[in-house]
GROMACS .gro file of C-alpha atoms in nm:
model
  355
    1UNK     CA    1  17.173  -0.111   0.033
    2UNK     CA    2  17.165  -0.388   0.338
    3UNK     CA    3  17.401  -0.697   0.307
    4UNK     CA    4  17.337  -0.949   0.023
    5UNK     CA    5  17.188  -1.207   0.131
    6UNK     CA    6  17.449  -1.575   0.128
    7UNK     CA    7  17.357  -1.936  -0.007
    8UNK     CA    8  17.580  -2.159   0.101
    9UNK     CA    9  17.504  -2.451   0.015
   10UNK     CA   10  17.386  -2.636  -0.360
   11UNK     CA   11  17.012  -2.703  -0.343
   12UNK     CA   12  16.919  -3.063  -0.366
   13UNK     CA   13  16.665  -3.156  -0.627
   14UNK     CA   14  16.327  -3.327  -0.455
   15UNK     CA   15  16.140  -3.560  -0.578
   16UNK     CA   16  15.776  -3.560  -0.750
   17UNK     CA   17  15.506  -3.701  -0.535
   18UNK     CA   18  15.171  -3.873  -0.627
   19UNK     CA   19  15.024  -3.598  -0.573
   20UNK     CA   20  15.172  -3.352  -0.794
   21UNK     CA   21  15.202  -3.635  -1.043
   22UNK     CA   22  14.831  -3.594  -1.034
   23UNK     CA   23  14.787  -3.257  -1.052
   24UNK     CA   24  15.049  -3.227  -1.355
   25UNK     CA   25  14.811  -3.466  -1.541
   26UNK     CA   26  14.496  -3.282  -1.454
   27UNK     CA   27  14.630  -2.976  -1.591
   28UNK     CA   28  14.808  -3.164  -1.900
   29UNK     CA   29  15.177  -3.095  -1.797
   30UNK     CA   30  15.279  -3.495  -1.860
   31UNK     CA   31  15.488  -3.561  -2.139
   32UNK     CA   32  15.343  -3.825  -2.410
   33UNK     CA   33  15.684  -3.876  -2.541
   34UNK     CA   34  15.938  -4.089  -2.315
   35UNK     CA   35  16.228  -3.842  -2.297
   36UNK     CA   36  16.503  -3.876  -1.997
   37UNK     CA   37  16.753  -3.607  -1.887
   38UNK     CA   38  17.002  -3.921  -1.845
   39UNK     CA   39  16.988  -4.031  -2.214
   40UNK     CA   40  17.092  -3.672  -2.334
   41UNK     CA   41  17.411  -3.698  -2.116
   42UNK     CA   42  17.544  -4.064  -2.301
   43UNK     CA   43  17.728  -3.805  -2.531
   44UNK     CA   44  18.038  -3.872  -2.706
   45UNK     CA   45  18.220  -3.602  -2.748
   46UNK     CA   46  18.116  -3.232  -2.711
   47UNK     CA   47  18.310  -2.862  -2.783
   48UNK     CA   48  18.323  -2.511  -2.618
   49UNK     CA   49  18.040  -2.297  -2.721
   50UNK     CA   50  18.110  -1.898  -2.799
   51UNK     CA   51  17.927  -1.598  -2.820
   52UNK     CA   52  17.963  -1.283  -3.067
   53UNK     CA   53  18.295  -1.197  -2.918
   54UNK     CA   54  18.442  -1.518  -2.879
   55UNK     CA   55  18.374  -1.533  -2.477
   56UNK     CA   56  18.345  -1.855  -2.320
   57UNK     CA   57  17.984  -1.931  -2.238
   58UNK     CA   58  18.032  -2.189  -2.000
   59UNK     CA   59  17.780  -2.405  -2.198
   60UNK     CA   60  17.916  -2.720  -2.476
   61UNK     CA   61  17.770  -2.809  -2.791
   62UNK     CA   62  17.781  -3.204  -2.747
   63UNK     CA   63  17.779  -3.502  -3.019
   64UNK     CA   64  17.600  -3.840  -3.049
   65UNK     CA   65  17.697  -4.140  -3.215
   66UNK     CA   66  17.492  -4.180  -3.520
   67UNK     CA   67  17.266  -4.436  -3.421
   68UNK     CA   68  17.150  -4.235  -3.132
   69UNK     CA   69  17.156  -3.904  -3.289
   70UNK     CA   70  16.869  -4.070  -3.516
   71UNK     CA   71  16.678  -4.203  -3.203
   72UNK     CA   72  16.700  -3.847  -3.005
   73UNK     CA   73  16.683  -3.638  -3.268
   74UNK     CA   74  16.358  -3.775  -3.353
   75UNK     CA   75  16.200  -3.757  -2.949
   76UNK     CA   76  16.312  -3.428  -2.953
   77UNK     CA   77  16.143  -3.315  -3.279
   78UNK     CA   78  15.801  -3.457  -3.047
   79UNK     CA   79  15.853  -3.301  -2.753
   80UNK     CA   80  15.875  -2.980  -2.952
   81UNK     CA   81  15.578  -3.050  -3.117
   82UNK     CA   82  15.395  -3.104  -2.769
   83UNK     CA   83  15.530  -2.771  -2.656
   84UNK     CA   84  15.423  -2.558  -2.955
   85UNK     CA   85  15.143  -2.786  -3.215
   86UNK     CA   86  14.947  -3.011  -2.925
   87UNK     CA   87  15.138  -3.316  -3.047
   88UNK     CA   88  15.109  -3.301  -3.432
   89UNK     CA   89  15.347  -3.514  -3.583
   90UNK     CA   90  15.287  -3.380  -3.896
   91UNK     CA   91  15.478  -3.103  -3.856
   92UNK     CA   92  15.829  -3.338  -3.796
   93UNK     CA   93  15.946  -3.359  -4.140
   94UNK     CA   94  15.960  -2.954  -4.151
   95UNK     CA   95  16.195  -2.952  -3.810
   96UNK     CA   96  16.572  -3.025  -3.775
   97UNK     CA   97  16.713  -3.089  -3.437
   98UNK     CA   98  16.982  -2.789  -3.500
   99UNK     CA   99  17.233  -2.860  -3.210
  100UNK     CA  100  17.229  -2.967  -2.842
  101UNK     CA  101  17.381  -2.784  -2.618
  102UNK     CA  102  17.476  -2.867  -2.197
  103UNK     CA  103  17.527  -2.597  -1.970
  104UNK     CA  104  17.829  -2.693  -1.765
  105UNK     CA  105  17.782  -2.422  -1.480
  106UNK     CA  106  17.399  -2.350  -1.223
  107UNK     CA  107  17.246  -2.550  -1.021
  108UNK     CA  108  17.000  -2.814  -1.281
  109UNK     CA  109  17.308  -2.813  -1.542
  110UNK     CA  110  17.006  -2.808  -1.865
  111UNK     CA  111  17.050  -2.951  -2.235
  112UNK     CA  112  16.940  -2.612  -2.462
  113UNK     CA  113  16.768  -2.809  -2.773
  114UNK     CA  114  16.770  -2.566  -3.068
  115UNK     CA  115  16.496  -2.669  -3.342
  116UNK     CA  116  16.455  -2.502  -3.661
  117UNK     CA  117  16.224  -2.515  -3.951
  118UNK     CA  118  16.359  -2.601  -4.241
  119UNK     CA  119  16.055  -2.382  -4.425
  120UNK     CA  120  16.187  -2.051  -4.339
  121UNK     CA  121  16.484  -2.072  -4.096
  122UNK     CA  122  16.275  -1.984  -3.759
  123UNK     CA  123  16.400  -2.127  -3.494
  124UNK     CA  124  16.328  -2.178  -3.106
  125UNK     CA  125  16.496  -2.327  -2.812
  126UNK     CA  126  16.371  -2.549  -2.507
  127UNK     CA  127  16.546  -2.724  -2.224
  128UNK     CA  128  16.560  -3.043  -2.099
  129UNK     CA  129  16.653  -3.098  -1.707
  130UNK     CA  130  16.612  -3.305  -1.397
  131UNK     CA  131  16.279  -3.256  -1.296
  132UNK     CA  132  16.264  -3.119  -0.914
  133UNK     CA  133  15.930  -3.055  -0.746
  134UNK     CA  134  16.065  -2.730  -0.520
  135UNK     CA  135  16.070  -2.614  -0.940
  136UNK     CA  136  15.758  -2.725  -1.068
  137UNK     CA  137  15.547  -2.566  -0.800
  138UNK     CA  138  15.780  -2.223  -0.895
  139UNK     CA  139  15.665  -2.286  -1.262
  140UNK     CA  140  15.339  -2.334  -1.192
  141UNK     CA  141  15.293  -2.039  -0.950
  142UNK     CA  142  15.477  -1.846  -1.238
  143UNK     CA  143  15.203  -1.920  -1.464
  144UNK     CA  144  14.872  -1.846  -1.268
  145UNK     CA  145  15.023  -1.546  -1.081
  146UNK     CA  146  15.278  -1.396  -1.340
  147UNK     CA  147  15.190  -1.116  -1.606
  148UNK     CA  148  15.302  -1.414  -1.904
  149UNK     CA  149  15.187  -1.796  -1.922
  150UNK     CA  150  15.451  -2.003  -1.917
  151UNK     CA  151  15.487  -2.378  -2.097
  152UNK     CA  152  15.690  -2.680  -2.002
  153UNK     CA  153  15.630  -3.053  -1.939
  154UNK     CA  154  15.707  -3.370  -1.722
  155UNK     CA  155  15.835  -3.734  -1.799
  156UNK     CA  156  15.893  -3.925  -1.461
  157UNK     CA  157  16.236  -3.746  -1.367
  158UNK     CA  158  16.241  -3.478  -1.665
  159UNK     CA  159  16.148  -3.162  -1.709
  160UNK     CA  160  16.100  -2.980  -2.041
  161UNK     CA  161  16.055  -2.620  -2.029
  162UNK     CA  162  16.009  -2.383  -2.284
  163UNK     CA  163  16.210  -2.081  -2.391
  164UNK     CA  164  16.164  -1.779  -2.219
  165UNK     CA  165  16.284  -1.478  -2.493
  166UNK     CA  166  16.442  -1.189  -2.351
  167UNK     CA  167  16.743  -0.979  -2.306
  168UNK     CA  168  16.901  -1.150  -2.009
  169UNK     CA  169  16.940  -0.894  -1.724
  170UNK     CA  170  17.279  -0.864  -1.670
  171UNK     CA  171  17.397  -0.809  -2.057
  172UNK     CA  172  17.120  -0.534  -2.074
  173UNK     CA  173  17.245  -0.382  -1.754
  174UNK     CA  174  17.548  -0.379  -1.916
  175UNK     CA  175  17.555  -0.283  -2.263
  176UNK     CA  176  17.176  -0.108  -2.318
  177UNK     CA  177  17.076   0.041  -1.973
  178UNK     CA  178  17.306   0.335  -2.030
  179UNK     CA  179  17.171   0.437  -2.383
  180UNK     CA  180  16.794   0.433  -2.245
  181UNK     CA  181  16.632   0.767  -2.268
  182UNK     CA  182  16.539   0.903  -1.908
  183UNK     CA  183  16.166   0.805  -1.956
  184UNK     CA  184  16.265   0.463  -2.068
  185UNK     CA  185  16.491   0.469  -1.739
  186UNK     CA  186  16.175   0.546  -1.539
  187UNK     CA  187  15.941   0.322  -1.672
  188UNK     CA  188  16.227   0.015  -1.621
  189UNK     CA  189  16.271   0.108  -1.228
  190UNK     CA  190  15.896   0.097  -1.188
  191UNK     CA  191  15.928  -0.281  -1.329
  192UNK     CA  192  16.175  -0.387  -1.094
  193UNK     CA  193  16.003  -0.275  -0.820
  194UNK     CA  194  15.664  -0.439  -0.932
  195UNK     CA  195  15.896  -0.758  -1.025
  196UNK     CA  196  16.086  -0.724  -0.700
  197UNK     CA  197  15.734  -0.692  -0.493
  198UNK     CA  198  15.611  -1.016  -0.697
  199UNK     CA  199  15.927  -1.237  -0.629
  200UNK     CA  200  15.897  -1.162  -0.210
  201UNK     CA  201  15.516  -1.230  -0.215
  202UNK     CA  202  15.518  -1.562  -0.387
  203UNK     CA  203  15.858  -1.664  -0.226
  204UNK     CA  204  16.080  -1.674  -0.575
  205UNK     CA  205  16.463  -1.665  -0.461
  206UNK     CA  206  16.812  -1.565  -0.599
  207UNK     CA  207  16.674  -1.325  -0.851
  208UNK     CA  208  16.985  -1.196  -0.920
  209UNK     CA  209  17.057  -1.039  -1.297
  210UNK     CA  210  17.167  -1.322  -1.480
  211UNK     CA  211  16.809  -1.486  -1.367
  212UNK     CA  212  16.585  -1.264  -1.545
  213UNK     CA  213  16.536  -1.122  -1.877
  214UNK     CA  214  16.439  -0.795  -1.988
  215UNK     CA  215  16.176  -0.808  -2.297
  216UNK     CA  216  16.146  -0.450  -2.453
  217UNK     CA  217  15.837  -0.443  -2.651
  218UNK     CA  218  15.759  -0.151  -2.882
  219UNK     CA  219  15.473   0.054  -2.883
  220UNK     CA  220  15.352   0.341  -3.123
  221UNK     CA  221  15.664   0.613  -3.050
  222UNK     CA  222  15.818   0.442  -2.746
  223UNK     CA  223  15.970   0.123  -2.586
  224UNK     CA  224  15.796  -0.060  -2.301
  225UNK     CA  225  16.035  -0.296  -2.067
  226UNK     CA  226  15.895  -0.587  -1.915
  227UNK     CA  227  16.167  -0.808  -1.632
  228UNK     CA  228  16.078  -1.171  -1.671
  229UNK     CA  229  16.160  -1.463  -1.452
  230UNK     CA  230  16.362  -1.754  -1.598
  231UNK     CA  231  16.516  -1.999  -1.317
  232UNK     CA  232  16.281  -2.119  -1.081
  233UNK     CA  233  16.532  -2.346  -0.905
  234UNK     CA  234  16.496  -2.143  -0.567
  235UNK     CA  235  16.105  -2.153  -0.512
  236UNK     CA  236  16.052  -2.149  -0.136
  237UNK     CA  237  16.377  -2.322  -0.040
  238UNK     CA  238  16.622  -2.089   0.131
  239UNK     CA  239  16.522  -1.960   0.484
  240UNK     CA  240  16.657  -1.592   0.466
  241UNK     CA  241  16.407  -1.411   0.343
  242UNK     CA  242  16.645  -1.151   0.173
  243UNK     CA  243  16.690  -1.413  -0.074
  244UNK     CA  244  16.370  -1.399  -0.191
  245UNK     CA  245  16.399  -0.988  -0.270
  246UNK     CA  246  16.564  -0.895  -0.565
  247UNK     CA  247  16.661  -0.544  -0.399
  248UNK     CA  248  16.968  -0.707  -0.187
  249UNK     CA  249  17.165  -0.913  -0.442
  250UNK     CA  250  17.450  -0.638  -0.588
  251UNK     CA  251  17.394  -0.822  -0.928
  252UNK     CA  252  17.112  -0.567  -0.927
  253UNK     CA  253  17.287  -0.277  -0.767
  254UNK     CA  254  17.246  -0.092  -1.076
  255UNK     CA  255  16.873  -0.152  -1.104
  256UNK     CA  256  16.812  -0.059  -0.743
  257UNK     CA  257  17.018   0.244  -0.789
  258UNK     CA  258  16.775   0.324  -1.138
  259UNK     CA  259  16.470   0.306  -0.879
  260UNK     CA  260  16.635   0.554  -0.598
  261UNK     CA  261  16.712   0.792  -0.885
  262UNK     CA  262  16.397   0.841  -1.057
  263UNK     CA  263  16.120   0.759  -0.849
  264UNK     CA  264  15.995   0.905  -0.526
  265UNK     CA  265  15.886   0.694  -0.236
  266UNK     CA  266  15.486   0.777  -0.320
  267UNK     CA  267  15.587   0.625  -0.678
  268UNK     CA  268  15.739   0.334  -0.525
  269UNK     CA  269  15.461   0.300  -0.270
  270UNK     CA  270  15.198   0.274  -0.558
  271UNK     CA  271  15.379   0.045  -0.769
  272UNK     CA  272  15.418  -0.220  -0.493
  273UNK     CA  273  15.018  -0.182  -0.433
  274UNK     CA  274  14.979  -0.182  -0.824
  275UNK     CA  275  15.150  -0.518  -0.789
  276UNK     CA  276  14.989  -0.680  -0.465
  277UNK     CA  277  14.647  -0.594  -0.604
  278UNK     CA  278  14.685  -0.777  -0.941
  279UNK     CA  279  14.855  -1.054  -0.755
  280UNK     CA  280  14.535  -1.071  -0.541
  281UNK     CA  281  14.296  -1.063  -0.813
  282UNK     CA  282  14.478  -1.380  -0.999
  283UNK     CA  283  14.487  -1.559  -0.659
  284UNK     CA  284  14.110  -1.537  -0.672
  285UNK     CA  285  14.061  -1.596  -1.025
  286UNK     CA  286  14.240  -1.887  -1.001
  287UNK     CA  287  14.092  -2.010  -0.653
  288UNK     CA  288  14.060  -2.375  -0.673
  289UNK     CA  289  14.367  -2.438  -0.865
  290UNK     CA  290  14.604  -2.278  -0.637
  291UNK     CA  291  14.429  -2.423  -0.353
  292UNK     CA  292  14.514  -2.765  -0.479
  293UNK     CA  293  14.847  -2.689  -0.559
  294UNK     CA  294  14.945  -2.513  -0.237
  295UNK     CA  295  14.757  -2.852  -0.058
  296UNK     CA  296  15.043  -3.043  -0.258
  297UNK     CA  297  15.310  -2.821  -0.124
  298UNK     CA  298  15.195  -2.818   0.212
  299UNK     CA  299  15.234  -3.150   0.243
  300UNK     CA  300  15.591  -3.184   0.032
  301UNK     CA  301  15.938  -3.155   0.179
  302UNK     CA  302  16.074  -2.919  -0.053
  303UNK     CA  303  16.331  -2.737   0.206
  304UNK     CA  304  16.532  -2.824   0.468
  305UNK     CA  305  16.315  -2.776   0.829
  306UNK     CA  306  16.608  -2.558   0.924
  307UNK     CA  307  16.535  -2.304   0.617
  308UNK     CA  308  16.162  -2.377   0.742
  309UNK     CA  309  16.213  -2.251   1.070
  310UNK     CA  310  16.413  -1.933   0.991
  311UNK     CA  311  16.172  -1.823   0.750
  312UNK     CA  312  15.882  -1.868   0.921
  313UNK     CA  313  16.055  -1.654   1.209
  314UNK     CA  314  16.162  -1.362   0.958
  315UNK     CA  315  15.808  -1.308   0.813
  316UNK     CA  316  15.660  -1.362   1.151
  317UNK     CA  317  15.900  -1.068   1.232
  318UNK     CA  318  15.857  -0.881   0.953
  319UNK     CA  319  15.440  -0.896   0.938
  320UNK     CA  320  15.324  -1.001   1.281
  321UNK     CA  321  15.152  -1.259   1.097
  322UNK     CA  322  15.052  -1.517   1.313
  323UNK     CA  323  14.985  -1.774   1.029
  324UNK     CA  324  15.387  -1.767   0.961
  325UNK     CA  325  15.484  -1.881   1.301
  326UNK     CA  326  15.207  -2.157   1.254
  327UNK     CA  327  15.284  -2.300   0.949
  328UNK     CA  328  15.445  -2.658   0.929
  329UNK     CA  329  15.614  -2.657   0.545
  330UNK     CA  330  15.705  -2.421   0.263
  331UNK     CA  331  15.361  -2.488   0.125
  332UNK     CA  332  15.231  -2.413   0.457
  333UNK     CA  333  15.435  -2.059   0.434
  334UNK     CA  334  15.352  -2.003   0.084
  335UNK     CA  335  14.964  -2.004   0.189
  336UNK     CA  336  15.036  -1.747   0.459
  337UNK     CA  337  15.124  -1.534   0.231
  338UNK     CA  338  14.851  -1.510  -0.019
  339UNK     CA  339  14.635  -1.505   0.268
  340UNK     CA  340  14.800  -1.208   0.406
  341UNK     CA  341  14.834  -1.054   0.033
  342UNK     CA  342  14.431  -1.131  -0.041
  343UNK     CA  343  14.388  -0.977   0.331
  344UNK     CA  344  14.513  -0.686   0.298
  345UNK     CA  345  14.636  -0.621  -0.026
  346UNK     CA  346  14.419  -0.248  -0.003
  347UNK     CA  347  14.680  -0.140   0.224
  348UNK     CA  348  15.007   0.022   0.097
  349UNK     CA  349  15.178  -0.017   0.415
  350UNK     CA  350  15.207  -0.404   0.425
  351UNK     CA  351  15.466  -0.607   0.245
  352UNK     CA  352  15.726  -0.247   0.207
  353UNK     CA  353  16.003  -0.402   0.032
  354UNK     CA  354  16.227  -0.104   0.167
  355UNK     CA  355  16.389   0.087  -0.163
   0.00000   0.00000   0.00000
């Protein structure tokens, strides 16, 4: 396993052009409800939050003053109906705000809004965070291009994203991968390397185990595994390209070490095409979309032109792709590469992700 690849520095959040302001609407990701990040941190008071064995999870469970508890608890109870009933307010006198919880650790430090029914106890979770373009456009390419459609929302500065449920990657690496029968095993390593394929085509970085989820599903007599996305903070913004391959971050040592073990390179080989054809289809099913949004993104600043400039140079190097050495933005890159995966996606030598 090469060297894992090193971010050194915190990634700024970028602003929301015209543009994409536009786009969001046309595809109805604009909040109705006025709802801003900055309200939710005019908290009074907060404590630790815990899990099952009393660990510290770095997140705090914070209060309100009674006045605006009423006031918040209320515009959150909407912006869950948005997310889940299309705006019905009928629905609010069934939900209770349950607590709100601020993650004191990352990079878009999120409020985790927990909102239960008061009709049978069901409950579900959505965040609340700065909004931050470089994200958006990793969002939105995570719902046309991913396996699973993806919801969230935008209020001038705010973004509102759903839940995403899972097993996150690192507890399942450590507590559950171990007691996985040895065809479960298999059928998880070819995952990562179709999810580890997907995250280097479309540019998705810093996919390391605690950025992921694992969603077992069952089926008849048997389990099937699924590895999920759920931080999309580092959408075409660091200019190593190792950053945007699962593979080299030792987070997932134990994952890459699942895929040397039980499948042979011909496996490997066919998964990764597997992957690059279905990622081709949805780029042409969804043809005019993406080509607005990577139009937007060509023409954003969502990277520093120093991170431009040594990624275009490592995917010149690594595809003798003209169209990489060419390109003028991260949008710019990020068409490159469909247009190489659409190009050539019928050929299992391009794109080897090197297991």
């Amino acid at each position: 396993m090469s060297s894992e690849p090193v971010m050194l520095f915190k990634k700024p959040s970028y602003p929301i052009n015209k543009s994409l302001l536009e786009y969001l609407e046309r595809f109805d990701r604009l909040s109705k409800v006025s709802i801003f990040y900055d309200d939710l941190l005019r908290f009074s008071g907060s404590v630790n939050v815990y899990d099952k064995n009393d660990e510290d999870t770095l997140w705090i469970r914070v209060y309100y003053n009674e006045f605006e508890r009423q006031e918040i608890d209320l515009t959150l109870k909407k912006i869950y109906s948005l997310l889940h009933s299309d705006g019905n307010l009928g629905i609010l006198k069934f939900l209770n705000v349950d607590s709100i919880d601020y993650c004191t650790f990352g990079n878009s430090k999120p409020f985790r809004i927990k909102v239960r029914n008061i009709l049978n106890d069901n409950y579900t979770h959505f965040y609340i965070k700065k909004a931050d373009a470089s994200r958006i456009y990793g969002l939105e390419l995570e719902h046309i291009l991913s396996p699973d459609k993806i919801n969230f929302l935008v209020y001038n500065d705010t973004l509102i994203e759903e839940h995403i449920m899972g097993i996150p990657g690192d507890v399942f690496i450590k507590t559950l991968l171990a007691d996985c029968t040895e065809i479960e095993k298999s059928q998880i390593a070819k995952e990562f390397v179709k999810f580890n394929e997907r995250c280097m085509i479309r540019l998705l970085g810093d996919m390391r185990s605690y950025n992921y989820v694992i969603v077992p599903t069952h089926d008849f007599d048997h389990v099937v595994y699924k590895i999920r996305a759920i931080d999309f903070d580092q959408q075409c913004y660091e200019g190593n390209f190792k950053v945007y391959r699962p593979q080299f971050f030792k987070e997932n040592y134990p994952m890459v070490k699942l895929v040397k073990d039980k499948l042979q390179n011909s496996s490997i080989e066919q998964y990764k095409d597997e992957e690059r054809a279905v990622l081709a289809k949805r780029i042409h099913s969804a043809e005019n979309r993406i080509k607005r949004l990577l139009q937007i993104m060509g023409d954003d600043v969502i990277a520093p032109e120093e991170h431009l400039k040594q990624l275009q140079l490592e995917l010149y190097r690594y595809t003798n792709d003209l169209n990489f050495k060419k390109a003028k933005s991260m949008g710019n890159i990020m068409s490159a590469a469909f247009e190489f995966i659409t190009r050539n996606f019928k050929n299992a030598n391009l794109f080897k992700t090197g297991f």
